[in-house]
Tab-separated table of C-alpha atoms in Angstrom:
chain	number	residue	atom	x	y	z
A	733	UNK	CA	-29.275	-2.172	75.551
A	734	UNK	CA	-28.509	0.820	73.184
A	735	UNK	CA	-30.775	-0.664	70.472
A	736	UNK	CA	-33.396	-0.490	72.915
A	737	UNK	CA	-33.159	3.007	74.892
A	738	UNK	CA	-32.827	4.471	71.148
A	739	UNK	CA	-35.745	2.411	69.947
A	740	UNK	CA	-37.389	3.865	73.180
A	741	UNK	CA	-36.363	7.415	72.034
A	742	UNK	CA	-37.866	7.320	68.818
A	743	UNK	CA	-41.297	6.018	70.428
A	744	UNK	CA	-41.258	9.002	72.479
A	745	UNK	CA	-40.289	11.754	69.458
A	746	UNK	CA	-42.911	10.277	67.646
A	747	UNK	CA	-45.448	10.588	70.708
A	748	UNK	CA	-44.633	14.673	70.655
A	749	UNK	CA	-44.611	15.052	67.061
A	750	UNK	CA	-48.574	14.374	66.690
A	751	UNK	CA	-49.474	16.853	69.313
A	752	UNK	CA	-47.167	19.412	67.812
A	753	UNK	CA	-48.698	18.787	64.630
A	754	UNK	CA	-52.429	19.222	65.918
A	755	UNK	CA	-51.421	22.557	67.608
A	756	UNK	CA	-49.523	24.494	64.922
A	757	UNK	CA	-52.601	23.494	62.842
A	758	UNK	CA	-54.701	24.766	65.497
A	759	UNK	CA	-52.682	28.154	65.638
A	760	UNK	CA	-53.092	28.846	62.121
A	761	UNK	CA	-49.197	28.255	61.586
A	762	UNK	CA	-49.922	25.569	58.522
A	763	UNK	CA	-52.760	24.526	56.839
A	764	UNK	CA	-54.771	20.536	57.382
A	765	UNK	CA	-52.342	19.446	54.911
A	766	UNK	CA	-49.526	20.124	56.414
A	767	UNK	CA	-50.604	19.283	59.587
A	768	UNK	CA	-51.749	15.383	58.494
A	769	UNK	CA	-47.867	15.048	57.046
A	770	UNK	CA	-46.740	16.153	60.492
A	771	UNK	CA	-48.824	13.773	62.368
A	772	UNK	CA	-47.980	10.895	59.283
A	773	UNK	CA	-44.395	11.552	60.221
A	774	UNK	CA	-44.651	11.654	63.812
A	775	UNK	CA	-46.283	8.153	63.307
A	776	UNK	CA	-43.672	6.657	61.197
A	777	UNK	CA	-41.023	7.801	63.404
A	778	UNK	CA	-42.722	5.787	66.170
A	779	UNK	CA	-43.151	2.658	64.020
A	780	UNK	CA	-39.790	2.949	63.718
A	781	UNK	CA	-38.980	2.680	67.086
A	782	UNK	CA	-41.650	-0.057	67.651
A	783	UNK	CA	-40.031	-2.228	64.895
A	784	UNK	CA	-36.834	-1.746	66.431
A	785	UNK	CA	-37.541	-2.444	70.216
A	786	UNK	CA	-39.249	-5.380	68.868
A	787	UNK	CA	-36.535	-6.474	67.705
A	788	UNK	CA	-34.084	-6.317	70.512
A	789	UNK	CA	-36.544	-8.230	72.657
C-alpha cells in the first residue's frame, strides 16, 4: 500500500511540474529551453510513478 500512495505521489508532482514549467516561461522567469527541461522532468517524474503503481497492481 506504500508502494502505491508514493507511486500516486509522484503522478501528482509530475502533474504540477508541467504547469509550473509553462508559467515561469510565460513570466519571463527562464527562457523555452529551460522551460521544455522543466516540463521533460515533470514528465519523467510521472513515468516514474506510472511504472511504479503498475507495478504494485
Amino acid at each position: 500500500m506504500t508502494r502505491y500512495r508514493i507511486a500516486r505521489l509522484l503522478q501528482m508532482l509530475g502533474m504540477l511540474i508541467l504547469p509550473f514549467g509553462i508559467a515561469s516561461e510565460l513570466m519571463g522567469k527562464v527562457g523555452l529551453g529551460q522551460s521544455l527541461l522543466i516540463a521533460a522532468g515533470g514528465m519523467v517524474v510521472f513515468y516514474a510513478g506510472f511504472v511504479l503503481q503498475d507495478r504494485t497492481s
